[in-house]
Coordinates of C-alpha atoms and ligand atoms in Angstrom, one line a residue:
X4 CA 0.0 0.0 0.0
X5 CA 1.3 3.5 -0.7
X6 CA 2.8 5.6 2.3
X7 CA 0.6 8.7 0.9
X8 CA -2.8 6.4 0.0
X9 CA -5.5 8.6 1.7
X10 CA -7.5 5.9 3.2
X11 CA -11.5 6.5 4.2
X12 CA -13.6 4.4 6.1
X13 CA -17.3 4.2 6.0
X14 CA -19.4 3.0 9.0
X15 CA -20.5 -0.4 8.4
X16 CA -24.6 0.4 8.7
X17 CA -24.1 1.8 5.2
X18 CA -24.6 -2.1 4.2
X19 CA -27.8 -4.6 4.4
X20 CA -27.6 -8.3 5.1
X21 CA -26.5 -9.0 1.9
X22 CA -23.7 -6.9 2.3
X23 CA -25.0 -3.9 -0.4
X24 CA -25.2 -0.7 0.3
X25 CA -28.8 -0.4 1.7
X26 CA -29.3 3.4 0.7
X27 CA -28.7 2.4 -3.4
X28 CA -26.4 4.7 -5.0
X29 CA -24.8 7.2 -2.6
X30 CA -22.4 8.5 -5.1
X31 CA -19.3 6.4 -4.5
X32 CA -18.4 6.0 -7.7
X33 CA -16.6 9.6 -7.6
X34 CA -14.1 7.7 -4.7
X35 CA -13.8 5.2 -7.2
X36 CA -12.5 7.2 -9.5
X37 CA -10.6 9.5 -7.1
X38 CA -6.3 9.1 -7.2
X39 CA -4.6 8.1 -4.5
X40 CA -7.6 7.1 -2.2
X41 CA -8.7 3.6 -1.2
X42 CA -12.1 3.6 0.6
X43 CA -14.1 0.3 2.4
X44 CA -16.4 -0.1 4.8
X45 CA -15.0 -0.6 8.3
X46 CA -15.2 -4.8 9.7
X47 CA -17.8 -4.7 12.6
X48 CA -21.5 -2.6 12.9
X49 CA -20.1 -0.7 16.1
X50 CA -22.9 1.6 18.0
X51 CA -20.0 3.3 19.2
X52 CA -16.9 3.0 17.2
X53 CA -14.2 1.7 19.5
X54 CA -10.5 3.0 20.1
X55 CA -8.3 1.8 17.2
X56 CA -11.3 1.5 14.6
X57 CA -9.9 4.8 12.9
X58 CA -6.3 3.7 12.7
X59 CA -4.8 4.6 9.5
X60 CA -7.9 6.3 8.2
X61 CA -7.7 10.0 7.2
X62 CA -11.3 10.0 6.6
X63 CA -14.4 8.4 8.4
X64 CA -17.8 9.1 6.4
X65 CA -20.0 8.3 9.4
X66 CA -24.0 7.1 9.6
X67 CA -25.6 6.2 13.0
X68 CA -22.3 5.1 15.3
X69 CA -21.3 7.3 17.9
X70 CA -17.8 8.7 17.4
X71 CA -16.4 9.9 21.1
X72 CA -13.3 10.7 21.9
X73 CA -12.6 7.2 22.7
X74 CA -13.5 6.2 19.2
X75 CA -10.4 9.0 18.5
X76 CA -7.9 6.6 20.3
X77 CA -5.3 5.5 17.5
X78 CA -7.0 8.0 15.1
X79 CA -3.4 9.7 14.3
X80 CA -4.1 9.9 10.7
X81 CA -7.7 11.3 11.1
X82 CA -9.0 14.6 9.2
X83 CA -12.5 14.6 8.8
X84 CA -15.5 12.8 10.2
X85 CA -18.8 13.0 7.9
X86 CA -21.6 12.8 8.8
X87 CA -24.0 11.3 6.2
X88 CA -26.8 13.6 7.2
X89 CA -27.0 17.4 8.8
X90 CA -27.7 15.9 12.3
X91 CA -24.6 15.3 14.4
X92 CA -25.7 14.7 18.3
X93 CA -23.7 11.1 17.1
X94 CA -20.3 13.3 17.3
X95 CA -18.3 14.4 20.3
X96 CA -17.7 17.6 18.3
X97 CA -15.3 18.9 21.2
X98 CA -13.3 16.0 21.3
X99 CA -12.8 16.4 17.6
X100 CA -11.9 19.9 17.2
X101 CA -9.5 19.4 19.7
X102 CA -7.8 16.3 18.1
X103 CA -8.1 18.4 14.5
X104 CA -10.6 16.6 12.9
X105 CA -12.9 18.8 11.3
X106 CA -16.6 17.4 11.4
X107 CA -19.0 18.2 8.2
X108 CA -22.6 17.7 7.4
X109 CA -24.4 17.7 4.2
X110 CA -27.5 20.4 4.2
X111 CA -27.2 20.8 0.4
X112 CA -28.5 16.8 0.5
X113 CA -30.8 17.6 2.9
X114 CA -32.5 20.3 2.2
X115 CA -34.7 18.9 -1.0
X116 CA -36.0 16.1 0.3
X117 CA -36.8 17.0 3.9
X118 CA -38.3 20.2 2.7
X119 CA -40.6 17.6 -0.1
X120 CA -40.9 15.1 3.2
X121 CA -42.8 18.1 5.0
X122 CA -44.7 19.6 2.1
X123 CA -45.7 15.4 1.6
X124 CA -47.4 15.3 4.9
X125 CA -48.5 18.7 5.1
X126 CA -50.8 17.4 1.6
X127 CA -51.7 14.2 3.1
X128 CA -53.1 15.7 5.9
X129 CA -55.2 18.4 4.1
X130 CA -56.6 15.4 1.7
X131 CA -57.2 13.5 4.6
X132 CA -55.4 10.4 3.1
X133 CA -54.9 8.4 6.1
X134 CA -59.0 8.2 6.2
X135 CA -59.5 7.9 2.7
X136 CA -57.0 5.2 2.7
X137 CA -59.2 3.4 5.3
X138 CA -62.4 4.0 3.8
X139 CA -61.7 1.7 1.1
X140 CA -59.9 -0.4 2.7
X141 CA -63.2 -1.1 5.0
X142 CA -65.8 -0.7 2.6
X143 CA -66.9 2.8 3.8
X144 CA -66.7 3.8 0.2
X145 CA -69.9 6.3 0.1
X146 CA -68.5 7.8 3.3
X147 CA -66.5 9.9 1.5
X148 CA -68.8 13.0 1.6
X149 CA -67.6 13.4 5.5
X150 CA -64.0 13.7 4.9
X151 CA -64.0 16.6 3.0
X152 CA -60.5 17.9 2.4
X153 CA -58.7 21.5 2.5
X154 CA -57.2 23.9 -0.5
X155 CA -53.9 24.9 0.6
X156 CA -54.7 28.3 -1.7
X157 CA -55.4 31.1 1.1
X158 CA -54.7 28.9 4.0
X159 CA -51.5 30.0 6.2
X160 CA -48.6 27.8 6.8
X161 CA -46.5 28.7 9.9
X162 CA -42.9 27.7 10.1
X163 CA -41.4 27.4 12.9
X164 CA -37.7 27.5 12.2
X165 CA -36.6 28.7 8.9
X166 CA -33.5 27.8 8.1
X167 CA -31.7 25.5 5.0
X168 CA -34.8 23.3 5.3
X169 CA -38.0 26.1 6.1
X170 CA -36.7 27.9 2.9
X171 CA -36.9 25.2 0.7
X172 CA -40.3 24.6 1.7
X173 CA -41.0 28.1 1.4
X174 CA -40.1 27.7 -1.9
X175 CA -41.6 24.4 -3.1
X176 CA -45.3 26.1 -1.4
X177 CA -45.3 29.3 -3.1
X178 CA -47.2 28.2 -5.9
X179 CA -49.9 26.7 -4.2
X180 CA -51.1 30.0 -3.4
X181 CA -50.3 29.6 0.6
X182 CA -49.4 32.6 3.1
X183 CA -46.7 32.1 4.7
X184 CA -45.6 33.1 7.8
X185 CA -42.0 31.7 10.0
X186 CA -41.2 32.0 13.3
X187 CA -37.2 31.5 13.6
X188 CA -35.2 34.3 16.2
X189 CA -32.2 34.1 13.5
X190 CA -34.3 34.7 10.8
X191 CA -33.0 37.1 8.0
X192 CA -35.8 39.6 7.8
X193 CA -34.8 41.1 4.8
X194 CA -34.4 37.4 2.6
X195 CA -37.7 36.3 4.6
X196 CA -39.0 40.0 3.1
X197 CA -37.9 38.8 -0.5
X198 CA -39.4 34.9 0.0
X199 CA -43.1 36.5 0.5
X200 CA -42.5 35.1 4.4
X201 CA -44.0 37.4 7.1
X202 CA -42.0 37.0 10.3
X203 CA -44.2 36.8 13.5
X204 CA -43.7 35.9 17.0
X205 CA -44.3 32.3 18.1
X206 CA -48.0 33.1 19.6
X207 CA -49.0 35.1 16.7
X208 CA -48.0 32.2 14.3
X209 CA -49.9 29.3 16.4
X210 CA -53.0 31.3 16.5
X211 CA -52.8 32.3 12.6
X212 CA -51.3 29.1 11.2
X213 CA -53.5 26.4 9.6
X214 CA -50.5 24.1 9.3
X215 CA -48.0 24.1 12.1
X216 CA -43.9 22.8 10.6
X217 CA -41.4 22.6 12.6
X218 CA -38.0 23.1 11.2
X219 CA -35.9 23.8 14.0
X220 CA -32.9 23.0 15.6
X221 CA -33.3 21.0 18.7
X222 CA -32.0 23.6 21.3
X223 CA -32.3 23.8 25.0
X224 CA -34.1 26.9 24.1
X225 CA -36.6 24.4 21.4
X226 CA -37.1 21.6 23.6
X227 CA -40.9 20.8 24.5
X228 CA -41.2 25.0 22.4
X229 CA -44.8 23.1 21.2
X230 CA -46.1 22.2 24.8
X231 CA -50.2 22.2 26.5
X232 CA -49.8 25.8 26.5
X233 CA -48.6 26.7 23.2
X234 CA -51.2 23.5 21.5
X235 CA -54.0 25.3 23.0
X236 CA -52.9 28.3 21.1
X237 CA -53.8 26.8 18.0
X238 CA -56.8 26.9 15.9
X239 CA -58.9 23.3 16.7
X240 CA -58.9 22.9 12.5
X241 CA -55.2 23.5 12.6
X242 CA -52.3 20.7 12.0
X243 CA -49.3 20.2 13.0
X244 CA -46.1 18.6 11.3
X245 CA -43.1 17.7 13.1
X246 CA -40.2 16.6 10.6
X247 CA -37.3 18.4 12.6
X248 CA -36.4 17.0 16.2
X249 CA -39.3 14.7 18.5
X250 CA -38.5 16.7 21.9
X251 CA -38.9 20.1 20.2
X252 CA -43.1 18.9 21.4
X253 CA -44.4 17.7 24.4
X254 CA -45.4 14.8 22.9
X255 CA -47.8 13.5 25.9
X256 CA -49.5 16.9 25.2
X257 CA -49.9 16.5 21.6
X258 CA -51.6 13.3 22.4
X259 CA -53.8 14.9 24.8
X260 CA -54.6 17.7 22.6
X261 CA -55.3 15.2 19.4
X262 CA -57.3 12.5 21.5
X263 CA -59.6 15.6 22.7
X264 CA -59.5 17.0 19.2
X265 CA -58.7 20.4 20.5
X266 CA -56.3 20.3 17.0
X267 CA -57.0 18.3 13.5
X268 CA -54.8 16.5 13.3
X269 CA -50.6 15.9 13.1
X270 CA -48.0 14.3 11.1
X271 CA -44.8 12.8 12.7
X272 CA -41.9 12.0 11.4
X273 CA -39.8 12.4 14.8
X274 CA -40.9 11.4 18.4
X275 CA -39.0 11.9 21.9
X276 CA -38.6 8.3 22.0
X277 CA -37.5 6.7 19.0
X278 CA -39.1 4.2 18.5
X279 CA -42.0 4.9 20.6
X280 CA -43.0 2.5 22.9
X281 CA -45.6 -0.2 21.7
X282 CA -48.3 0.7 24.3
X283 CA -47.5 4.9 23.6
X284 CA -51.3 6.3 23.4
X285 CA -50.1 7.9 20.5
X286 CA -50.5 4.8 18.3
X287 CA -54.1 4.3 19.5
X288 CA -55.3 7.6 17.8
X289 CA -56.5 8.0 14.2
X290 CA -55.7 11.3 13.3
X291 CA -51.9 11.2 13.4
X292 CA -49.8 10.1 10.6
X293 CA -46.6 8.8 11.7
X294 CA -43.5 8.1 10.5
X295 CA -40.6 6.1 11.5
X296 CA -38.0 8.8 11.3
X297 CA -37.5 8.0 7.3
X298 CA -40.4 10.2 5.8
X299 CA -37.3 11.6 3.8
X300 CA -35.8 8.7 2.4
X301 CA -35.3 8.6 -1.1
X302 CA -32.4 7.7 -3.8
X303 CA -32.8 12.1 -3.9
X304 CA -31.6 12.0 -0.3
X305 CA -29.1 9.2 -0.6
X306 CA -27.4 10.4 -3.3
X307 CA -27.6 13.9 -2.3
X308 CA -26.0 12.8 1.1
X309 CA -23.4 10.9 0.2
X310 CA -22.3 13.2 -2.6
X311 CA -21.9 15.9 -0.3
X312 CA -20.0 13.7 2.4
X313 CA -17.6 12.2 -0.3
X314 CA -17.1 16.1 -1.5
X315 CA -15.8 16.8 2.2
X316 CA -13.9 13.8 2.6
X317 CA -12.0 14.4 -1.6
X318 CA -12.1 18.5 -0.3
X319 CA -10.0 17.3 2.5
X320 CA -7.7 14.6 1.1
X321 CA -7.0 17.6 -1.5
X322 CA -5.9 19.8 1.2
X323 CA -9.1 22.1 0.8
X324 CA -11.2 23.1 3.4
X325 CA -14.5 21.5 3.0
X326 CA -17.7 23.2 2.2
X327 CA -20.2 22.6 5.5
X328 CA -17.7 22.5 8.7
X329 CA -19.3 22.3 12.0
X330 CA -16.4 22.9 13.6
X331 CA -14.4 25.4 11.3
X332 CA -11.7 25.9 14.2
X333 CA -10.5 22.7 13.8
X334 CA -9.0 24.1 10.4
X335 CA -6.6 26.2 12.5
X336 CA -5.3 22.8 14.4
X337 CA -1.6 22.7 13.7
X338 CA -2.6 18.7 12.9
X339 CA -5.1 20.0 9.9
X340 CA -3.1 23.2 8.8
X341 CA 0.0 21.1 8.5
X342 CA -2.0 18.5 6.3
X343 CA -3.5 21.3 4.2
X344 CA 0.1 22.6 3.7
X345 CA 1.6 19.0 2.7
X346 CA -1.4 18.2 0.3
X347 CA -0.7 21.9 -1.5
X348 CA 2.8 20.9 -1.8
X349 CA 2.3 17.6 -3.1
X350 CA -0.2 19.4 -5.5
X351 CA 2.6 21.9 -7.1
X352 CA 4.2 19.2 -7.0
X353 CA 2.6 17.0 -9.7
X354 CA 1.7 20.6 -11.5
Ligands
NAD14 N1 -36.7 14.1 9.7 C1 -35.5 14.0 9.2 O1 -35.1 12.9 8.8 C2 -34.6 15.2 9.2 C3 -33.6 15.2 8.3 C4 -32.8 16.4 8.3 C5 -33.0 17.4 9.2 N2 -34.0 17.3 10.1 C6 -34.2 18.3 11.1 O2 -34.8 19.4 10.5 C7 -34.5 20.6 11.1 C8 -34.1 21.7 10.2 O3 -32.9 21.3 9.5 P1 -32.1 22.4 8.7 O4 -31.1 21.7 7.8 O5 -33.0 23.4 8.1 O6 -31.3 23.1 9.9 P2 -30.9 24.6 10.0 O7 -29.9 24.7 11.1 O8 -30.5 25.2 8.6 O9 -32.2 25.4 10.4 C9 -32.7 25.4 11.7 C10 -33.3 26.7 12.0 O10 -33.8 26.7 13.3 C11 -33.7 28.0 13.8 N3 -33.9 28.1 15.2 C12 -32.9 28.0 16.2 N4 -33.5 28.2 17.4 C13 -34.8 28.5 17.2 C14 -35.9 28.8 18.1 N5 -35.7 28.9 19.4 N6 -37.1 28.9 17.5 C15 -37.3 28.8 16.2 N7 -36.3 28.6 15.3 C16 -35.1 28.4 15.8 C17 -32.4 28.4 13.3 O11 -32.3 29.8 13.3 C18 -32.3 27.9 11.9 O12 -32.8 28.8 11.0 C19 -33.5 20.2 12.2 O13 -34.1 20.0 13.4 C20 -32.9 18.9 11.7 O14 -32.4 18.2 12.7 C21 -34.8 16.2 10.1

């Protein structure tokens, strides 16, 4: 093996049973095709991955396993960890930055498909295809007259968080004729101004909105932000859709709140357990669409994903600084910067 091969190691949940990758294509033909770079999936499926796993590697592209700062033990050669996904509560981010490993995520492969995932339940729910679904399925066929759908032309649709994801959506809605309106503290006023999205405070959104999204980042500040209080602010033909984090609700409130029907209905794609417990209420009631935290999964995502990992991982190995850094500090490391300068070199080099 070459002393310079830049070696990258994928977490072994990328595979099935069979030993194929279980996402389809996630792109890594351009690490095929990529000079000096070997890549294969590491040995053992590893929740956490243990000292030593790392040796050798200057890359790890990374799915569910923790990586600690135990999992760092042996990782001299180690660059970048990424993450297959925009999430990274799976990372000991400090440890890393410390150790000079910068950690990426991929929001360009995210953004499409979650943003779709939303807008998919959002139209599910205003069809009411959960019932419809049922009706045939039980031979309540001329029932149909009492499930009624809703337009989504001149209803509102309240964001809560918009960032990389709540734009898109923004986007994808606008021609359905929808008002939008987006609660999110770090909001740019002046692009929400030019995206036809009316800022409002939390309140004013719950009491306005006629579909609910939350986009958020799961903060100390967003955990249980959708609780009894804030459910009762909301109109009792109102929705909600939760594709971002399961604590950002109170999720024994929602239940309350959609067993009494003091809401509509809601679609989940996350919950504060996952998965939720067999006997959780929540699975009892009929007008809750749920999801097992894959509403999002398409070849779109997969792809998208692991092209935008396998960018980082061939930015780095070329000695550039890759595009969506968590931890851009860790570029200062003498351990990175020294890498960066050596990969430049061997560049002019070849020039
Ligand atoms: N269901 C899935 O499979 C899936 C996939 C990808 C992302 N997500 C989740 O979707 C959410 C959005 O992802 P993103 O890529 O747009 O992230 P992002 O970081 O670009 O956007 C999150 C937004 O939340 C805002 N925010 C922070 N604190 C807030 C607060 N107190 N109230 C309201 N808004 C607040 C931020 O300002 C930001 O604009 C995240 O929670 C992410 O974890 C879920």
């Amino acid at each position: 093996m070459p002393a310079d091969l830049f070696r990258v190691a994928l977490t072994r949940d990328f595979l099935d049973r069979a030993g194929r990758v279980g996402f389809g294509d996630i792109g890594l033909a351009a690490l095929d095709a990529a000079d000096g770079l070997a890549y294969e999936f590491l040995e053992d499926d590893h929740s956490e991955l243990p000292a030593g796993s790392l040796a050798g590697f200057g890359a790890a592209i990374v799915l569910a396993p923790r990586v600690s700062r135990t999992s760092l033990q042996g990782a001299d050669d180690l660059l970048v960890v990424a993450r297959f996904g925009v999430g990274y509560d799976n990372v000991d981010v400090g440890a890393c930055s410390e150790a000079g490993v910068v950690v990426t995520i991929t929001p360009d492969g995210v953004r499409r498909p979650v943003a779709l995932s939303a807008l998919t339940l959002v139209l599910a729910l205003a069809h009411r295809l959960p019932e419809k679904d049922r009706l045939v399925r039980t031979g309540r066929w001329s029932a149909k007259l009492d499930y009624m759908g809703e337009g989504l032309a001149g209803r509102t649709l309240g964001l809560v968080g918009w960032g990389n994801v709540g734009q898109e959506l923004t986007r994808l809605a606008q021609p359905f004729g929808v008002r939008q309106v987006a609660f999110d503290p770090f909001a740019d006023a002046s692009a929400a101004a030019r995206a036809g999205v009316e800022l409002v405070d939390l309140d004013g959104l719950l009491s306005a909105a006629d579909f609910v999204v939350l986009m958020c980042a799961l903060t100390p500040e967003t955990h249980h932000l959708i609780d009894a209080a804030r459910l009762s602010r909301m109109k009792s033909g109102a929705y909600l859709v939760n594709v971002a984090r399961g604590p950002v609700v109170d999720q024994r409130a929602l239940t309350t709140a959609l067993g009494s029907r003091a809401i509509a209905g809601a679609a989940l794609d996350v919950f504060e357990q996952e998965p939720p417990a067999e006997d959780d209420p929540l699975l009892e009631l009929d007008n809750v669409i749920l999801s097992p935290h894959a509403i999002c999964w398409t070849d779109e995502l997969a792809l998208g994903n692991g092209q935008s990992a396998i960018a980082a991982v061939l930015d780095v190995a070329a000695g550039r600084r890759p595009k969506y850094p968590v931890n851009p500090a860790a570029f200062g490391h003498p351990r990175f910067e020294s890498h960066l300068n050596r990969a430049a070199r061997r560049i002019d080099e070849v020039r």
